[in-house]
Coordinates of C-alpha atoms and ligand atoms in Angstrom, one line a residue:
M1 CA 42.2 239.1 192.8
K2 CA 45.0 238.3 190.6
I3 CA 48.6 239.6 189.9
M4 CA 50.0 240.6 186.9
K5 CA 54.2 241.6 186.8
F6 CA 55.5 243.1 183.9
G7 CA 59.6 243.0 183.4
G8 CA 61.6 245.7 182.1
T9 CA 61.5 244.8 178.4
S10 CA 57.8 245.1 178.7
V11 CA 57.6 248.3 179.9
G12 CA 60.9 249.6 178.1
K13 CA 58.9 251.5 175.3
P14 CA 56.1 253.7 175.3
E15 CA 54.3 251.3 172.7
R16 CA 54.9 248.5 174.6
M17 CA 53.6 250.5 177.8
H18 CA 50.3 251.1 176.0
Q19 CA 49.8 247.5 175.7
V20 CA 50.3 246.3 179.2
A21 CA 47.4 249.1 179.7
E22 CA 45.6 246.6 177.2
L23 CA 46.6 243.6 178.8
I24 CA 45.6 244.6 182.5
T25 CA 42.1 245.9 181.1
R26 CA 41.1 242.5 179.2
D27 CA 38.8 240.9 182.3
N28 CA 37.3 242.3 185.0
E29 CA 38.8 240.4 187.8
A30 CA 40.4 242.7 190.7
T31 CA 44.0 243.1 189.1
I32 CA 47.4 244.1 191.2
V33 CA 49.8 245.0 188.4
V34 CA 53.7 244.9 189.5
L35 CA 55.9 246.8 187.5
S36 CA 59.9 246.5 187.2
A37 CA 62.0 249.8 186.1
L38 CA 62.1 250.5 182.3
S39 CA 64.9 247.9 180.8
G40 CA 68.4 249.5 181.2
T41 CA 67.2 251.9 184.2
T42 CA 68.5 249.5 187.2
N43 CA 71.6 248.8 185.0
A44 CA 72.4 252.6 184.6
L45 CA 71.6 253.6 188.2
V46 CA 73.9 250.6 189.5
S47 CA 76.3 252.3 187.4
I48 CA 75.4 255.5 188.6
G49 CA 76.0 254.2 192.4
D50 CA 79.2 252.6 191.0
A51 CA 81.0 256.0 190.1
M52 CA 79.8 257.6 193.1
A53 CA 81.7 255.1 195.1
K54 CA 84.7 255.5 193.3
G55 CA 84.2 259.2 193.9
D56 CA 83.7 259.7 190.1
K57 CA 81.1 262.6 190.5
E58 CA 81.5 263.9 186.9
G59 CA 80.9 260.3 185.4
A60 CA 78.0 260.0 187.8
K61 CA 76.6 263.3 186.5
K62 CA 76.9 262.5 183.1
Q63 CA 75.1 259.2 183.4
I64 CA 72.2 261.1 185.2
E65 CA 72.2 263.3 182.4
K66 CA 71.9 260.9 179.7
L67 CA 69.2 258.9 182.0
E68 CA 66.7 262.1 182.3
A69 CA 67.2 262.6 178.6
H70 CA 66.2 259.2 177.7
Y71 CA 62.8 259.6 180.4
K72 CA 62.4 263.0 178.8
S73 CA 62.1 261.5 175.1
F74 CA 60.0 258.3 176.7
I75 CA 57.4 260.8 177.9
L76 CA 56.6 262.4 174.5
D77 CA 55.6 259.1 172.8
L78 CA 53.8 257.7 175.8
L79 CA 51.6 260.6 176.3
K80 CA 49.5 263.0 173.8
E81 CA 48.2 265.8 175.7
E82 CA 50.2 268.8 177.1
K83 CA 48.4 268.4 180.3
Y84 CA 49.6 265.1 181.1
R85 CA 52.9 265.6 179.7
A86 CA 53.5 268.2 181.9
K87 CA 52.6 266.3 185.2
A88 CA 54.6 263.6 183.8
N89 CA 57.7 265.5 183.3
A90 CA 57.4 267.2 186.6
I91 CA 57.2 264.0 188.2
I92 CA 60.5 263.0 186.5
A93 CA 62.1 266.0 187.3
E94 CA 61.7 265.2 190.9
H95 CA 63.3 262.2 190.7
F96 CA 66.3 263.5 188.8
E97 CA 66.3 266.3 191.0
F98 CA 67.0 264.2 193.6
L99 CA 69.9 262.3 191.8
Q100 CA 71.5 265.6 191.5
I101 CA 71.4 266.5 195.2
I102 CA 73.3 262.9 195.9
L103 CA 75.7 264.0 194.0
K104 CA 76.2 266.7 196.3
I105 CA 76.5 264.5 199.8
S106 CA 78.7 261.7 200.8
F107 CA 78.0 258.6 199.7
N108 CA 77.2 255.2 201.3
E109 CA 75.3 252.0 200.7
A110 CA 72.0 253.2 201.9
L111 CA 71.8 256.3 199.7
N112 CA 72.9 253.9 196.9
K113 CA 69.7 251.8 197.5
D114 CA 67.8 255.0 197.1
I115 CA 69.1 255.4 193.8
L116 CA 68.4 251.7 192.8
A117 CA 64.7 252.4 193.9
Q118 CA 64.5 255.2 191.1
G119 CA 63.6 252.9 188.6
E120 CA 60.8 251.0 189.4
L121 CA 59.2 254.3 191.1
M122 CA 59.5 256.1 187.8
S123 CA 58.2 253.2 185.6
T124 CA 55.1 252.7 187.6
K125 CA 54.4 256.8 188.2
L126 CA 54.6 257.3 184.3
F127 CA 52.4 254.3 184.1
S128 CA 49.7 255.7 186.4
V129 CA 49.9 258.9 184.5
Y130 CA 49.3 256.8 181.4
L131 CA 46.3 255.2 182.5
E132 CA 45.0 258.6 183.9
E133 CA 45.2 260.5 180.4
K134 CA 43.4 257.2 179.1
G135 CA 40.8 257.4 181.8
I136 CA 41.5 253.8 183.3
D137 CA 40.6 254.1 187.0
H138 CA 43.0 252.7 189.2
L139 CA 44.8 253.2 192.7
F140 CA 48.7 254.0 192.9
L141 CA 49.9 251.6 195.4
P142 CA 53.5 252.4 197.1
A143 CA 55.5 249.5 197.4
L144 CA 57.3 251.0 200.5
E145 CA 54.0 251.1 202.5
F146 CA 53.9 247.4 202.4
M147 CA 56.6 245.4 201.5
S148 CA 59.6 244.7 203.9
I149 CA 62.6 242.7 205.0
D150 CA 63.8 241.5 208.4
Q151 CA 67.6 241.5 209.6
N152 CA 68.2 238.6 207.5
E153 CA 66.7 240.3 204.3
E154 CA 63.9 237.6 204.3
P155 CA 60.9 239.3 203.6
Q156 CA 58.4 239.5 206.2
L157 CA 55.2 237.9 204.5
P158 CA 52.8 238.0 207.6
L159 CA 53.5 241.8 207.9
I160 CA 53.3 242.2 204.5
R161 CA 49.8 240.3 204.3
S162 CA 48.4 242.6 206.8
R163 CA 49.8 245.9 205.5
L164 CA 48.3 244.9 202.5
K165 CA 45.1 243.7 203.6
N166 CA 44.8 247.2 205.4
I167 CA 45.3 249.2 202.6
L168 CA 43.4 247.2 199.9
Q169 CA 40.2 247.2 202.5
Q170 CA 40.3 251.3 202.4
H171 CA 39.6 251.0 198.7
P172 CA 36.4 248.3 198.5
D173 CA 35.8 250.4 194.9
K174 CA 39.1 250.0 193.0
K175 CA 39.6 247.2 190.7
L176 CA 43.1 248.1 189.5
F177 CA 46.2 248.7 191.5
I178 CA 49.9 249.8 190.2
T179 CA 52.7 248.7 192.3
Q180 CA 56.6 248.4 192.3
G181 CA 58.5 245.3 192.2
Y182 CA 61.8 245.1 193.4
I183 CA 61.9 247.8 196.3
C184 CA 60.9 247.4 199.9
R185 CA 62.0 248.6 203.6
N186 CA 64.8 246.9 205.7
A187 CA 64.8 246.3 209.5
R188 CA 66.0 249.5 209.9
G189 CA 63.2 251.4 208.0
E190 CA 65.5 252.7 205.1
I191 CA 64.6 252.2 201.6
D192 CA 66.1 248.8 200.2
N193 CA 65.6 245.9 197.6
L194 CA 65.0 242.4 196.9
K195 CA 68.1 241.8 194.9
R196 CA 68.5 242.3 190.9
G197 CA 65.5 240.7 189.1
G198 CA 63.5 240.8 192.2
S199 CA 60.4 242.3 190.9
D200 CA 59.0 238.2 189.9
Y201 CA 59.8 237.9 193.7
T202 CA 57.5 241.0 194.9
A203 CA 54.9 239.4 192.5
S204 CA 55.0 236.4 194.1
L205 CA 55.1 237.8 197.4
V206 CA 52.2 240.0 196.6
A207 CA 49.8 236.9 195.3
A208 CA 50.9 235.0 198.3
A209 CA 49.6 237.9 200.8
V210 CA 46.4 238.4 199.1
N211 CA 45.7 234.7 198.2
A212 CA 45.6 235.9 194.6
S213 CA 43.8 233.3 192.2
V214 CA 46.7 233.2 189.7
C215 CA 50.4 235.1 189.5
E216 CA 51.3 235.9 186.1
I217 CA 54.6 236.9 184.9
W218 CA 54.7 238.6 181.6
T219 CA 58.0 238.8 179.4
D220 CA 58.9 238.4 175.9
I221 CA 59.3 234.4 175.9
D222 CA 56.8 232.1 175.6
G223 CA 57.1 230.2 179.0
M224 CA 59.9 228.1 180.3
H225 CA 61.3 225.8 177.6
N226 CA 62.4 222.1 177.6
N227 CA 66.0 222.8 177.3
D228 CA 68.1 225.8 176.7
P229 CA 67.1 227.7 173.3
R230 CA 70.5 229.2 173.0
V231 CA 72.5 226.1 173.0
V232 CA 69.8 223.4 171.6
S233 CA 68.4 223.9 168.0
K234 CA 64.6 222.6 168.7
T235 CA 62.9 223.5 172.1
V236 CA 59.5 223.7 173.0
A237 CA 57.6 225.6 176.0
I238 CA 56.7 223.3 179.0
E239 CA 53.2 223.4 179.2
Q240 CA 52.6 222.8 183.3
L241 CA 55.4 222.2 186.0
S242 CA 54.9 221.6 189.6
F243 CA 56.3 223.8 192.0
D244 CA 59.1 221.5 193.0
E245 CA 60.0 220.9 189.4
A246 CA 60.5 224.9 189.0
A247 CA 62.7 225.5 192.0
E248 CA 64.9 222.4 190.7
L249 CA 64.8 224.3 187.0
A250 CA 65.4 227.6 188.4
Y251 CA 68.2 226.8 190.7
F252 CA 70.1 225.4 187.4
G253 CA 69.8 229.4 185.7
A254 CA 66.6 228.5 183.8
K255 CA 66.5 232.7 183.4
I256 CA 62.8 233.5 182.9
L257 CA 61.9 233.2 186.6
H258 CA 63.9 234.4 189.8
P259 CA 64.8 231.4 191.8
T260 CA 63.6 232.8 195.3
C261 CA 60.1 233.4 193.7
I262 CA 59.0 230.2 193.6
W263 CA 58.1 229.5 197.6
P264 CA 55.9 232.3 198.4
A265 CA 53.4 231.1 195.8
Q266 CA 54.1 227.6 196.5
L267 CA 53.2 228.6 199.9
E268 CA 49.5 229.6 199.6
K269 CA 49.2 227.1 196.4
V270 CA 48.9 230.1 193.9
P271 CA 49.5 228.8 190.2
V272 CA 52.3 231.1 188.4
K273 CA 52.0 231.6 184.7
L274 CA 54.6 232.6 182.3
L275 CA 53.2 234.7 179.6
N276 CA 54.3 236.4 176.8
T277 CA 53.5 240.0 176.0
M278 CA 54.1 239.2 172.4
Q279 CA 51.7 236.7 171.9
P280 CA 49.2 237.3 174.9
D281 CA 46.8 234.5 173.9
A282 CA 49.7 231.6 174.1
A283 CA 49.2 229.1 176.8
G284 CA 52.7 230.0 178.4
T285 CA 53.9 227.9 181.1
V286 CA 52.0 227.1 184.1
I287 CA 53.5 226.5 187.3
M288 CA 51.2 225.2 190.5
Q289 CA 51.2 222.4 193.0
E290 CA 50.1 219.2 190.3
A291 CA 52.8 218.2 188.1
G292 CA 50.5 217.2 185.5
S293 CA 52.1 214.7 184.0
V294 CA 55.2 212.0 185.2
G295 CA 58.7 211.9 183.2
A296 CA 61.3 214.0 182.3
K297 CA 60.1 217.7 181.5
A298 CA 63.2 219.9 181.1
I299 CA 66.8 219.6 180.6
A300 CA 69.1 222.7 182.3
A301 CA 72.9 223.4 182.3
K302 CA 75.0 225.4 184.7
D303 CA 78.5 226.2 183.9
G304 CA 81.7 227.1 185.5
I305 CA 81.9 224.5 188.0
I306 CA 84.4 223.0 189.5
A307 CA 84.9 219.2 190.7
I308 CA 87.2 218.1 193.7
N309 CA 88.1 214.5 194.3
I310 CA 89.4 213.2 198.0
K311 CA 90.6 210.1 197.7
S312 CA 91.8 208.1 200.9
S313 CA 92.1 204.5 201.9
R314 CA 91.6 205.8 205.3
M315 CA 88.1 206.6 204.4
L316 CA 87.5 202.6 204.1
L317 CA 85.1 201.7 206.9
A318 CA 85.6 205.5 208.6
Y319 CA 83.2 207.4 210.2
G320 CA 83.6 211.4 210.6
F321 CA 85.6 211.5 207.3
L322 CA 82.5 213.3 205.6
R323 CA 82.1 215.7 207.9
K324 CA 85.3 216.8 208.4
I325 CA 85.4 217.2 204.8
F326 CA 82.5 219.2 204.7
E327 CA 83.4 221.4 207.5
V328 CA 86.4 223.0 205.1
F329 CA 83.7 223.9 202.5
E330 CA 81.7 225.5 205.4
K331 CA 84.7 227.2 206.8
Y332 CA 85.4 228.9 203.3
R333 CA 81.3 229.7 202.8
T334 CA 81.2 227.5 199.6
P335 CA 78.3 225.7 199.2
I336 CA 78.6 222.1 197.6
D337 CA 76.6 221.6 194.7
M338 CA 76.7 217.9 193.7
I339 CA 78.3 215.4 195.6
T340 CA 78.9 211.2 195.0
T341 CA 80.8 208.8 197.1
S342 CA 82.7 205.9 197.1
E343 CA 84.0 203.5 199.7
V344 CA 87.4 205.4 199.3
A345 CA 86.6 208.5 197.5
V346 CA 84.2 211.3 197.4
S347 CA 83.7 214.0 194.4
V348 CA 82.0 217.5 194.9
T349 CA 81.3 220.3 193.1
I350 CA 81.3 224.0 193.6
D351 CA 80.5 227.0 191.8
T352 CA 83.1 229.3 192.7
D353 CA 87.1 229.3 192.8
A354 CA 87.2 232.2 195.3
F355 CA 88.8 230.2 197.9
L356 CA 89.8 227.2 195.8
P357 CA 93.7 227.1 197.0
E358 CA 92.8 227.5 200.9
I359 CA 90.2 224.7 200.3
I360 CA 92.7 222.2 198.7
R361 CA 95.1 223.2 201.2
E362 CA 93.0 222.0 203.9
L363 CA 91.7 219.1 201.9
E364 CA 95.2 217.5 201.7
P365 CA 95.8 215.9 204.8
F366 CA 93.1 213.6 204.1
G367 CA 94.1 212.2 200.9
S368 CA 95.1 212.7 197.4
I369 CA 93.0 215.6 195.7
G370 CA 92.2 215.9 191.8
I371 CA 90.9 218.9 190.5
D372 CA 88.5 219.5 187.3
K373 CA 88.0 222.8 186.0
D374 CA 85.5 224.1 183.4
Q375 CA 82.8 221.6 184.3
T376 CA 79.0 221.7 183.4
I377 CA 75.9 220.5 186.0
V378 CA 73.4 219.0 183.3
S379 CA 70.3 218.9 185.1
I380 CA 67.5 216.5 184.1
V381 CA 64.1 217.4 185.5
G382 CA 60.6 216.0 185.8
N383 CA 57.9 214.7 187.9
D384 CA 58.8 211.6 189.5
I385 CA 61.9 211.3 187.5
S386 CA 63.4 208.7 189.4
Q387 CA 60.7 206.4 189.5
T388 CA 60.1 206.3 185.5
P389 CA 60.6 203.1 184.0
E390 CA 63.3 203.0 181.5
M391 CA 64.6 206.9 182.4
L392 CA 68.3 205.7 182.8
S393 CA 68.5 203.5 180.1
R394 CA 66.9 205.8 177.8
L395 CA 69.3 208.5 179.1
F396 CA 72.5 207.1 179.3
D397 CA 71.7 205.3 175.5
S398 CA 71.5 208.7 174.1
L399 CA 74.8 210.1 175.9
K400 CA 77.2 206.7 174.8
S401 CA 79.4 209.2 173.3
V402 CA 80.0 211.5 176.2
P403 CA 82.1 210.7 179.4
V404 CA 80.1 211.5 182.2
R405 CA 82.3 212.5 185.3
M406 CA 79.4 212.2 188.0
V407 CA 75.9 211.2 188.5
S408 CA 73.7 212.6 191.2
F409 CA 70.5 209.9 191.5
G410 CA 68.0 209.7 194.1
G411 CA 68.7 212.8 196.0
S412 CA 65.2 214.3 194.9
K413 CA 62.8 212.5 193.4
H414 CA 62.5 214.8 190.5
N415 CA 66.1 215.4 189.2
V416 CA 69.2 213.4 187.7
S417 CA 72.4 215.4 187.5
L418 CA 75.3 214.6 185.0
L419 CA 78.5 216.6 185.2
I420 CA 80.1 216.4 182.1
S421 CA 83.5 218.8 180.6
S422 CA 81.9 221.9 179.6
D423 CA 83.2 221.5 176.1
D424 CA 80.8 218.4 175.6
K425 CA 78.1 220.5 176.7
K426 CA 76.5 221.7 173.3
K427 CA 76.7 218.1 172.2
T428 CA 75.2 216.6 175.5
L429 CA 72.3 218.8 175.5
Q430 CA 71.1 218.0 172.2
L431 CA 71.7 214.3 172.4
L432 CA 69.3 214.7 175.5
N433 CA 66.8 216.8 173.6
S434 CA 66.3 213.9 171.2
G435 CA 66.9 211.0 173.2
L436 CA 64.4 212.0 176.0
F437 CA 62.3 214.3 174.2
G438 CA 62.2 213.2 170.6
L439 CA 63.0 216.8 169.2
Ligands
LIG1 N1 64.4 246.9 188.0 C1 65.0 245.2 188.9 C2 66.2 244.6 188.2 O1 66.3 245.4 186.9 C3 64.4 244.5 189.5 C4 63.7 243.6 188.0 O2 63.6 244.3 187.1 O3 62.9 242.5 188.4 O4 67.1 244.0 188.3
LIG2 MG1 63.3 240.2 185.5

């Protein structure tokens, strides 16, 4: 059994939905298809919820009507026969009726989650009607019957597994299943979700739950690239990555894959493939247990970083100093990304200034504090990169003209991170691209 997940743009136009139907019927393997909402829908639903939270019912109503018009014209192009158009229109009407009703009742967070769930419910139902029109046998699998999160909003994988197994066992004759990404039930049994972009997470959880042969994530990019294509002129898709490498990259903002989506697949060793609906036969990127090769594979950057330096001669030979510093960050629930120490000073980075004044005030008793804003973490990721001969010399050779503020090396075998001024980001990514990849 395999999983195929299609994101918002892959189902966002009727002709793209037609193409998805072709892609999922290319081979005979049993398949669970996970769909996002049509592109733009979740954003629209968020904004409808925001308007209602502010008591702006007129504004919400206008947006609901606009969205409904979009779905009506979508149906006209998606389906040919009057019978199926009528069926699809009736389904959509029900969802928009629901949105109209909530305009009349008092708004709360649980209701907001209901609103957000409408996108995936509608996209999967419309797709199911399209498959019906095409005569493609399938089973509609409501995610709300098996996807759940606990009180800490963590997915309940063992429960998801047993519920799914149960449902699938009741339909041994079916080979194709259609379900919603993103939505789930919470510990109170209410409709909830796996946070924005969470359909990838659904796909990975379902893949782990059924021990799938592969979890395919279909987007409109040809896999994960070795560098940021928006910043650097020449980048290439990475053929193979280990789960550990992918986790390092996802954290540093490689947008193609939701960061949380790696652990379930990794747990059950299900390979994750990143594929492109525009070029369905291209190899894409596969993320699996084995890294495939040793050495630098990708460069990722994270902007908006603040570096804090604490310098104190009292740190010399002292113990407990770092703990006291960390406690300040803990108190203000601010995660530290990078850290470097010397015998008399320590530098850390954070990616939010929400509590910066409070943090500085509480750190001041420990020594003199220096702050550098507008910094960027550049992370070089690759299997056993820290053990690769000449890795560091090649790295620093290529960065002769860039002042490096911090270096973090050896924390993970698969990562070397540098802190630079954001002004030098473009130059740094370009120099590393040629220095490490010859591009
Ligand atoms: N539709 C949801 C979102 O836009 C989930 C997803 O697409 O992954 O965030
Ligand atoms: Mg997405």
